[in-house]
XYZ file of C-alpha atoms in Angstrom:
655
model
C 0.000 0.000 0.000
C 1.488 3.401 -0.960
C 2.393 5.713 1.927
C -0.116 8.344 2.969
C 2.098 11.140 1.586
C 1.957 9.679 -1.920
C -1.788 9.153 -1.810
C -2.389 12.674 -0.513
C -0.229 14.234 -3.237
C -2.167 12.339 -5.908
C -5.519 13.313 -4.400
C -4.641 17.003 -4.098
C -3.500 17.055 -7.723
C -6.678 15.308 -8.859
C -8.950 17.885 -7.217
C -6.896 20.800 -8.515
C -5.713 21.876 -5.080
C -2.435 22.817 -3.467
C -0.882 20.637 -0.787
C -0.559 22.564 2.473
C 1.852 21.846 5.358
C -1.019 21.662 7.846
C -2.881 19.197 5.675
C 0.155 16.936 5.345
C 0.868 17.127 9.087
C -2.717 16.176 9.849
C -2.737 13.249 7.411
C 0.459 11.863 8.961
C -0.950 12.288 12.475
C -4.166 10.480 11.560
C -2.136 7.636 10.046
C -0.048 7.372 13.240
C -3.219 7.267 15.352
C -4.701 4.518 13.184
C -1.461 2.507 13.412
C -1.016 2.970 17.172
C -4.650 2.772 18.253
C -4.391 6.015 20.238
C -7.075 8.675 19.961
C -6.284 12.004 18.293
C -7.774 15.506 18.459
C -6.806 17.776 15.553
C -7.587 21.469 15.257
C -7.417 22.382 11.576
C -8.342 25.930 10.601
C -10.582 26.835 7.681
C -8.785 26.262 4.384
C -6.517 23.499 5.701
C -8.246 20.825 3.645
C -8.955 18.613 6.644
C -11.449 16.420 4.787
C -8.711 15.088 2.500
C -6.307 14.897 5.437
C -8.486 12.398 7.296
C -10.084 10.660 4.303
C -6.770 9.556 2.776
C -5.499 7.574 5.812
C -9.067 6.379 6.469
C -9.416 4.916 2.986
C -5.919 3.443 3.191
C -6.831 1.681 6.447
C -10.223 0.498 5.213
C -8.677 -1.073 2.121
C -6.336 -3.187 4.267
C -8.750 -4.135 7.067
C -11.888 -6.238 7.181
C -14.109 -3.421 8.437
C -15.170 0.041 7.391
C -14.070 3.448 8.610
C -16.937 5.571 9.929
C -16.900 9.334 9.351
C -19.370 11.230 11.522
C -20.432 14.836 10.933
C -22.824 17.214 12.675
C -24.427 18.802 9.613
C -26.243 17.545 6.559
C -24.247 20.000 4.440
C -20.929 18.349 5.263
C -22.390 14.850 4.828
C -23.539 15.794 1.344
C -20.195 17.455 0.529
C -18.344 14.281 1.487
C -20.635 11.868 -0.345
C -21.476 13.960 -3.406
C -18.147 15.703 -4.006
C -15.092 14.693 -1.976
C -15.391 10.905 -1.874
C -16.327 10.339 -5.558
C -13.341 12.379 -6.727
C -11.045 10.701 -4.209
C -12.157 7.200 -5.131
C -11.500 7.814 -8.817
C -8.141 9.506 -8.201
C -6.788 6.843 -5.825
C -8.031 3.771 -7.664
C -4.844 3.307 -9.780
C -2.698 3.031 -6.621
C -5.065 0.841 -4.594
C -6.139 -2.803 -4.906
C -9.615 -1.624 -5.976
C -11.607 1.577 -6.236
C -12.712 2.626 -2.725
C -16.439 2.452 -2.007
C -18.500 4.687 0.264
C -22.056 5.173 1.495
C -24.141 7.498 3.637
C -26.140 6.116 6.564
C -28.604 7.939 8.801
C -30.995 6.993 11.544
C -34.079 4.987 10.562
C -36.312 8.003 11.216
C -34.670 9.734 8.233
C -35.964 7.152 5.730
C -39.462 6.675 4.386
C -41.066 3.499 5.772
C -42.823 1.795 2.842
C -44.997 -0.318 5.129
C -46.157 2.585 7.280
C -46.915 4.615 4.164
C -49.283 1.889 2.936
C -50.654 0.252 6.114
C -53.222 1.294 8.680
C -50.823 2.328 11.416
C -52.044 4.523 14.308
C -52.220 8.253 13.704
C -49.285 9.863 15.496
C -50.628 13.394 15.133
C -50.393 15.401 18.328
C -53.500 17.130 19.607
C -51.895 20.577 19.769
C -52.349 21.817 16.218
C -54.337 24.907 17.116
C -53.834 26.829 13.892
C -56.127 25.714 11.024
C -53.515 27.058 8.623
C -50.935 24.768 10.194
C -53.231 21.770 9.710
C -53.749 22.711 6.056
C -49.997 23.177 5.533
C -49.283 19.765 7.063
C -51.914 18.211 4.798
C -50.205 19.625 1.724
C -46.862 18.311 2.956
C -48.370 14.853 3.455
C -49.546 14.895 -0.164
C -46.054 15.931 -1.325
C -44.520 13.017 0.580
C -47.027 10.595 -0.951
C -46.194 11.817 -4.457
C -42.461 11.652 -3.744
C -42.758 8.148 -2.260
C -43.692 6.774 -5.685
C -40.534 8.063 -7.343
C -37.735 8.177 -4.722
C -34.913 5.653 -5.000
C -33.423 6.246 -1.538
C -36.367 7.294 0.666
C -34.010 9.819 2.292
C -35.939 12.702 3.845
C -33.247 15.176 2.825
C -34.195 14.639 -0.822
C -37.420 16.538 -0.117
C -36.747 20.153 -1.064
C -38.273 22.230 0.347
C -38.484 20.160 3.502
C -41.547 19.055 5.426
C -42.459 19.498 9.080
C -42.204 16.817 11.733
C -45.976 16.239 11.909
C -46.113 15.315 8.243
C -42.941 13.198 8.188
C -43.912 11.247 11.298
C -46.769 9.665 9.364
C -44.270 8.003 7.007
C -41.369 7.037 9.277
C -40.613 4.776 12.225
C -37.876 4.714 14.845
C -35.580 1.717 15.203
C -37.597 0.626 18.250
C -40.881 0.761 16.310
C -39.551 -1.101 13.291
C -40.853 -4.654 12.809
C -37.562 -5.796 11.356
C -36.806 -6.837 7.807
C -37.769 -10.480 8.427
C -41.291 -9.734 9.653
C -42.176 -6.602 7.681
C -44.069 -7.153 4.394
C -41.912 -4.401 2.877
C -38.690 -5.683 4.423
C -37.030 -6.653 1.148
C -37.465 -3.149 -0.264
C -37.028 -1.184 2.983
C -35.087 2.021 2.323
C -33.358 1.953 5.727
C -32.306 -1.687 5.274
C -31.072 -0.998 1.747
C -28.982 1.895 3.087
C -27.551 -0.390 5.788
C -26.766 -2.983 3.148
C -24.860 -0.470 1.049
C -22.987 0.701 4.150
C -22.032 -2.874 5.075
C -20.276 -3.288 1.724
C -18.482 0.082 1.770
C -15.011 1.099 2.864
C -16.126 4.496 4.194
C -19.495 5.092 5.857
C -20.597 8.693 6.384
C -23.071 9.216 9.215
C -24.045 11.816 11.828
C -23.224 12.305 15.502
C -26.691 11.247 16.656
C -26.568 7.867 14.905
C -22.970 7.380 16.032
C -24.109 7.866 19.639
C -27.094 5.540 19.289
C -24.929 2.864 17.661
C -22.380 3.089 20.461
C -24.962 2.921 23.248
C -27.544 0.449 21.943
C -27.157 -3.308 22.220
C -28.000 -3.814 18.532
C -25.369 -2.215 16.238
C -26.647 0.106 13.529
C -23.318 0.744 11.804
C -21.198 -1.917 10.069
C -18.160 -3.391 11.817
C -15.496 -0.708 12.220
C -12.421 -0.031 14.320
C -11.755 3.587 13.310
C -14.097 6.580 13.681
C -13.436 10.095 12.425
C -15.580 12.714 14.166
C -15.645 15.866 12.043
C -17.181 19.007 13.570
C -16.196 17.395 16.864
C -16.942 20.590 18.791
C -20.616 19.592 18.476
C -20.241 16.009 19.685
C -21.186 16.567 23.338
C -24.317 18.577 22.532
C -25.500 16.050 19.935
C -24.932 13.093 22.251
C -26.662 14.925 25.107
C -29.644 15.547 22.835
C -29.857 11.837 21.984
C -29.974 10.783 25.639
C -32.309 13.559 26.842
C -35.721 12.214 27.863
C -39.014 14.115 27.930
C -42.432 13.651 29.451
C -45.546 15.700 28.726
C -49.250 15.335 28.101
C -48.343 14.666 24.463
C -46.028 11.725 25.128
C -48.560 10.152 27.511
C -51.555 10.717 25.220
C -49.608 9.210 22.300
C -49.031 6.062 24.360
C -52.739 5.972 25.307
C -53.804 6.299 21.663
C -51.483 3.512 20.589
C -52.452 1.057 23.324
C -56.125 1.988 23.622
C -57.404 -0.405 20.937
C -55.233 -3.294 22.142
C -56.057 -3.619 25.868
C -59.108 -3.365 28.089
C -60.457 0.162 28.291
C -60.085 0.356 32.060
C -56.349 -0.354 31.898
C -55.765 2.303 29.236
C -57.919 4.748 31.226
C -55.507 4.491 34.176
C -52.733 5.863 31.988
C -55.088 8.446 30.493
C -56.001 9.719 33.971
C -52.368 9.828 35.076
C -51.593 11.875 31.969
C -54.435 14.279 32.836
C -52.985 14.664 36.334
C -49.578 15.493 34.820
C -51.170 17.997 32.434
C -52.917 19.821 35.280
C -49.796 19.822 37.441
C -47.430 21.133 34.750
C -49.901 23.818 33.654
C -49.456 25.696 36.946
C -45.814 24.823 37.695
C -43.101 27.453 37.108
C -40.585 26.602 34.376
C -36.998 25.941 35.392
C -34.677 23.454 37.033
C -35.962 21.081 39.709
C -33.386 20.534 42.437
C -35.840 18.743 44.716
C -38.766 16.513 43.721
C -42.098 18.012 44.858
C -44.202 15.355 46.574
C -47.184 15.778 44.277
C -44.951 15.477 41.170
C -43.330 12.360 42.609
C -46.727 10.763 43.146
C -47.825 11.697 39.610
C -44.660 10.277 38.028
C -45.146 7.050 40.000
C -48.771 6.830 38.787
C -47.637 7.276 35.177
C -44.883 4.692 35.559
C -47.207 2.118 37.130
C -50.038 2.743 34.656
C -47.643 2.340 31.722
C -46.322 -0.866 33.272
C -49.876 -2.205 33.617
C -50.516 -1.492 29.926
C -47.310 -3.305 28.956
C -48.388 -6.339 30.996
C -51.872 -6.285 29.427
C -50.344 -6.294 25.943
C -48.837 -9.689 26.654
C -45.445 -11.093 25.613
C -43.689 -9.004 23.000
C -44.083 -10.423 19.504
C -45.755 -13.593 20.750
C -48.861 -13.585 18.530
C -47.805 -11.432 15.600
C -45.954 -13.862 13.335
C -48.627 -14.068 10.657
C -50.199 -10.623 11.113
C -47.848 -7.735 10.215
C -50.505 -5.085 10.823
C -51.171 -6.333 14.346
C -47.434 -6.633 14.914
C -46.955 -3.032 13.814
C -49.668 -1.763 16.150
C -48.270 -3.705 19.102
C -44.664 -2.657 18.410
C -45.723 1.000 18.216
C -47.627 0.636 21.504
C -44.701 -1.043 23.275
C -42.342 1.688 22.053
C -44.504 4.562 23.320
C -45.208 2.832 26.644
C -41.541 2.008 27.227
C -40.592 5.635 26.626
C -43.195 6.893 29.112
C -42.378 4.254 31.741
C -38.594 4.534 31.485
C -38.578 8.352 31.474
C -40.856 8.546 34.519
C -38.647 6.071 36.389
C -35.517 7.909 35.311
C -36.931 11.182 36.668
C -37.794 9.564 39.997
C -34.262 8.172 40.240
C -32.708 11.602 39.609
C -33.555 12.836 43.114
C -32.782 11.839 46.686
C -28.975 11.993 46.595
C -27.309 13.045 49.825
C -24.555 15.046 48.101
C -24.464 17.106 44.924
C -21.485 15.105 43.655
C -23.686 11.989 43.663
C -26.269 13.529 41.358
C -26.078 12.100 37.812
C -28.926 13.854 35.978
C -30.888 17.081 36.019
C -34.644 17.498 35.576
C -36.285 20.704 34.419
C -39.599 22.020 33.137
C -39.817 23.799 29.797
C -42.763 26.172 29.652
C -45.514 25.917 27.059
C -45.180 27.421 23.591
C -47.663 27.888 20.774
C -46.681 24.472 19.413
C -45.852 22.485 22.553
C -47.349 21.979 26.029
C -45.247 22.252 29.209
C -42.625 19.486 29.063
C -40.481 17.825 31.714
C -36.989 16.975 30.502
C -34.113 14.997 31.957
C -30.492 14.934 30.798
C -27.174 13.649 32.178
C -24.887 16.165 33.882
C -22.026 14.748 31.833
C -21.697 12.357 28.914
C -17.951 11.914 29.448
C -18.197 8.460 31.002
C -20.703 7.359 28.378
C -18.403 8.443 25.538
C -15.317 6.981 27.206
C -16.894 3.559 27.697
C -19.103 3.282 24.625
C -17.432 5.281 21.851
C -13.731 5.361 22.687
C -13.555 1.982 24.403
C -12.692 -0.446 21.606
C -11.934 1.681 18.569
C -9.594 4.455 17.461
C -11.279 7.861 17.328
C -9.993 10.923 15.485
C -11.752 14.162 16.446
C -11.314 17.248 14.297
C -12.715 20.743 13.847
C -11.548 24.289 13.212
C -12.218 25.035 16.908
C -11.058 22.507 19.503
C -8.148 24.141 21.360
C -10.166 26.441 23.628
C -8.033 28.800 25.657
C -5.120 27.445 23.640
C -5.504 23.855 24.921
C -7.511 20.738 24.100
C -8.120 19.741 27.717
C -11.482 21.488 28.133
C -13.196 19.532 25.387
C -11.159 16.406 26.123
C -12.655 16.312 29.632
C -16.148 16.619 28.180
C -15.379 13.720 25.810
C -14.069 11.591 28.681
C -10.509 11.466 27.312
C -8.939 13.559 30.087
C -9.738 13.159 33.759
C -10.048 15.900 36.361
C -6.589 15.031 37.738
C -5.007 15.674 34.327
C -4.521 12.100 33.080
C -4.041 12.358 29.291
C -3.024 8.781 28.534
C -4.250 7.225 25.314
C -4.734 10.411 23.287
C -2.876 13.401 21.881
C -3.802 16.820 20.515
C -2.435 18.571 17.440
C -3.083 22.089 16.114
C -2.008 22.212 12.468
C -2.833 25.904 12.192
C -4.398 27.606 9.208
C -3.177 28.574 5.738
C -4.594 32.061 6.343
C -2.356 34.911 7.524
C -4.720 36.070 10.246
C -2.730 39.092 11.516
C -2.464 40.490 7.974
C -5.944 39.530 6.829
C -8.123 40.347 9.802
C -8.579 42.680 12.766
C -10.104 41.725 16.100
C -11.767 44.863 17.451
C -13.096 44.891 21.011
C -15.234 47.955 21.783
C -13.764 48.511 25.233
C -15.336 51.971 25.534
C -18.917 50.643 25.422
C -20.920 49.854 28.563
C -21.328 46.227 29.577
C -24.360 44.615 27.908
C -27.479 44.457 30.045
C -30.680 42.440 29.962
C -32.861 45.220 28.569
C -31.960 44.966 24.913
C -29.236 46.777 22.990
C -28.209 50.145 24.498
C -28.224 53.177 22.222
C -24.424 53.244 22.345
C -24.361 49.763 20.775
C -26.720 50.814 17.988
C -24.565 53.858 17.234
C -21.429 51.703 17.178
C -23.024 49.190 14.795
C -24.212 52.010 12.520
C -20.746 53.588 12.296
C -19.055 50.256 11.618
C -21.506 49.245 8.882
C -21.286 52.649 7.205
C -17.482 52.414 7.196
C -17.657 48.918 5.682
C -20.193 49.937 3.049
C -22.560 47.233 4.311
C -21.071 43.742 3.822
C -21.794 42.850 7.430
C -22.849 39.696 9.227
C -24.370 40.598 12.599
C -24.383 37.714 15.080
C -26.597 38.344 18.098
C -27.067 36.464 21.338
C -30.843 36.154 20.885
C -33.497 36.426 18.205
C -35.016 39.309 20.123
C -31.730 41.238 19.963
C -31.316 40.514 16.235
C -34.837 41.712 15.447
C -34.526 44.776 17.685
C -31.263 45.768 16.013
C -32.772 45.249 12.562
C -35.816 47.353 13.367
C -33.749 50.139 14.934
C -31.132 50.296 12.162
C -33.141 49.912 8.955
C -34.027 53.604 8.991
C -30.484 54.672 9.903
C -28.631 52.697 7.234
C -28.535 53.289 3.497
C -27.693 49.656 2.707
C -30.128 46.689 2.563
C -30.572 44.918 5.884
C -31.894 41.344 6.134
C -32.858 39.544 9.331
C -33.082 35.856 10.122
C -36.713 34.845 9.803
C -37.446 37.151 6.851
C -36.974 34.120 4.570
C -35.363 30.687 4.739
C -31.763 30.834 5.976
C -30.515 29.432 2.667
C -32.279 32.165 0.681
C -31.108 34.919 3.044
C -27.473 33.798 2.791
C -27.814 33.623 -1.006
C -29.107 37.203 -1.181
C -26.427 38.344 1.252
C -23.643 36.753 -0.823
C -24.904 38.003 -4.185
C -25.445 41.680 -3.261
C -22.270 43.150 -1.754
C -23.764 46.079 0.228
C -26.365 43.842 1.917
C -26.119 43.116 5.651
C -27.518 40.043 7.402
C -28.446 39.865 11.098
C -29.142 36.612 12.894
C -28.594 34.482 15.981
C -26.238 31.742 17.109
C -27.917 29.291 14.749
C -26.393 31.218 11.826
C -22.859 31.065 13.168
C -22.020 27.688 11.708
C -24.218 27.901 8.636
C -22.767 30.906 6.817
C -19.914 30.408 4.379
C -19.500 33.556 2.275
C -16.021 34.005 0.792
C -15.200 37.146 -1.146
C -16.036 40.847 -0.818
C -19.650 40.344 0.332
C -18.410 39.832 3.903
C -15.967 42.329 5.352
C -17.322 42.755 8.865
C -18.576 40.296 11.490
C -20.273 41.956 14.474
C -20.824 39.979 17.698
C -23.022 41.841 20.164
C -21.948 40.069 23.374
C -19.929 37.158 24.733
C -22.262 34.182 24.168
C -22.397 32.770 27.680
C -25.289 30.393 28.333
C -28.237 32.079 30.021
C -27.883 32.085 33.830
C -31.253 30.331 34.061
C -30.380 27.645 31.506
C -31.255 24.480 33.459
C -28.674 22.109 32.023
C -25.767 24.540 31.885
C -26.348 25.884 35.403
C -26.694 22.351 36.797
C -23.465 21.284 35.102
C -21.627 24.312 36.528
C -22.858 23.498 40.024
C -21.885 19.836 39.633
C -18.323 20.689 38.533
C -17.994 23.094 41.476
C -19.228 20.419 43.908
C -16.420 18.142 42.694
C -13.837 20.854 43.361
C -13.548 22.291 39.846
C -14.270 25.723 38.398
C -17.829 25.412 37.107
C -17.838 28.771 35.355
C -14.651 28.135 33.384
C -15.400 24.459 32.671
C -18.930 25.041 31.408
C -19.920 28.667 30.766
C -16.561 30.016 29.583
C -15.872 26.922 27.463
C -19.312 27.265 25.846
C -18.695 30.962 25.146
C -15.191 30.360 23.783
C -16.471 27.755 21.370
C -19.253 29.952 20.010
C -17.006 33.020 19.809
C -14.442 31.055 17.816
C -17.150 29.750 15.497
C -18.527 33.260 14.994
C -15.124 34.812 14.350
C -14.389 31.979 11.933
C -17.067 33.262 9.554
C -14.798 36.131 8.421
C -11.988 34.435 6.507
C -13.271 31.702 4.210
C -10.659 31.961 1.440
C -7.030 33.053 1.022
C -8.013 36.469 -0.327
C -10.589 37.449 2.300
C -9.937 40.437 4.557
C -11.982 42.168 7.200
C -12.842 42.865 10.819
C -14.385 40.883 13.660
C -15.973 43.430 16.005
C -16.983 42.263 19.489
C -19.075 44.966 21.175
C -18.860 43.399 24.641
C -16.049 45.191 26.561
C -15.645 42.219 28.898
C -13.540 40.570 26.188
C -10.888 43.177 27.072
C -11.456 43.715 30.776
C -12.754 40.565 32.488
C -10.514 38.082 34.310
C -11.556 35.343 31.863
C -10.850 37.516 28.777
C -7.443 35.924 28.177
C -8.978 32.446 27.962
C -11.603 33.616 25.472
C -9.146 35.534 23.303
C -6.741 32.580 23.238
C -9.579 30.584 21.663
C -9.913 33.001 18.724
C -7.892 33.106 15.502
C -4.743 35.283 15.859
C -6.158 38.436 14.265
C -4.409 41.769 14.752
C -6.026 43.182 17.917
C -7.171 46.730 18.648
C -9.574 48.623 20.890
C -9.388 51.828 18.798
C -12.689 52.498 16.949
C -11.119 55.131 14.683
C -8.474 52.701 13.404
C -11.115 50.072 12.704
C -13.409 52.417 10.801
C -10.490 53.658 8.721
C -9.447 50.075 7.899
C -13.009 49.247 6.860
C -13.176 52.336 4.615
C -9.954 51.301 2.894
C -11.322 47.801 2.335
C -14.581 49.209 1.011
C -12.733 51.402 -1.467
C -10.410 48.637 -2.682
């Protein structure tokens, strides 16, 4: 097998690129990790070409081993880039030097594929009761019709083929979870099941591209979803903890209980189902008057209600009889029973999990946090439960028996990998770093010459009452100096909308705001019309890639700390402090550093880009934690002088 350097050189030439020192260093490091079995964290700045740097050694390993290499990403966009662009070109380019042309496939969770049987059979209606808006019902109906038309022509059944997309209410009528699935052997549509066909293609491929959620489920479930593999590459690894936490977060509400009642109601005696129905009504009444927020102690009445729900769900499970016992020749009955078992198990297990979360003598013994999310227009009050850390879970389930390479443009927070490594379970609190290494291969961009980091130290500290007038004046002066060409990244949707409303009359350039249109359309308009500005929230920070003169200025209104009343973040801070650590730095400051780095990373997307990242929050210059945050950012030329920044922006605008 040719060395990784030779394969990389051939691949770079084939795609018309230029080999970069950071890319070569990363490829060699990944190869060493694969050979040694040690884990590796690699920070590779935008423009490094990290996809090629990890794909080359991954393909090389897959071609000489009996298993596949799994590449996990956080976003659909990167999955599609890998499968539609990078891997096809790589496979063709490398084929002459390899024993055969490398093969690859994309694999997602079962919920992402159309279920042929559910689309044609009389399965229970999963519609929630809370569709208050008649227009919403009509919209969902039209989406259902679109899915039905698409179902007759799709070759993959992949939900992402539906453009524009459809809402969850519509898609739920055509999909099943892995727990609800009858299995290929029992399902009448098993031989043509889209999810099974995707798994079959993955099983025969050298490289399998998936997402963080499915990677987590595969690692933690008893039944494997991914093909045999001994190497995992986690791209966009800065998102791994949040995605895994989301997978293992449980919820309980009137909706989850009523869904279980609807599914089991036709299969057991009415009186047994009514017990669960009544327990759900008790929960509904209780949550309707309860204040949202974190629950540190279990109120007696809530404990009794959760126990009623748990016991009523258990009674329904018993009444259903042995699982799968009488369904061999009746797929429709099997489908109804499997759906009922799935909903009941979720209700029972979540209620029990919430009861188990309380009663610990010491804070350090607490493993999970429970909180109540208030009602919205689309959702009733909902109890949620999540682990205070997923480090042990990742250490045992993901990193235990395979080599894992984690990479992103932002991993070395505060200049070190240890913060995220502790969250992944690679580093322990006492500093043990055995079994893994970190590498920062830098960036091909000349940050000090291409960009300025401006901190508006003269402004007042941000408050809770919206943007002060001084902030609005500062934004106006910066945008006017830049001639528009500004991406405004705000800490909340309310702040983004308030700034848009206040500045539209002051500015002579077009100003778009997140929510005016789909994000894709807004970014397209922003990129195509140079003077246009775009304001949005944190959700835009990782979704905007606009190289060229359309983006010269990134404005960040405040350091993006989690809200003080955020239940999970505040509980995690308290838990770290109880164990003797610094909860603020380990949780809040790490969260802020990561988002700041992601936001600042929007500025330079190509070798020729230039501009300014303007942080309006003076704490980035004055606070005791400012050094940690600034060490997490690209090495732009720093200044606190507003006159110098405006002059630099005017020169850029005139060039």
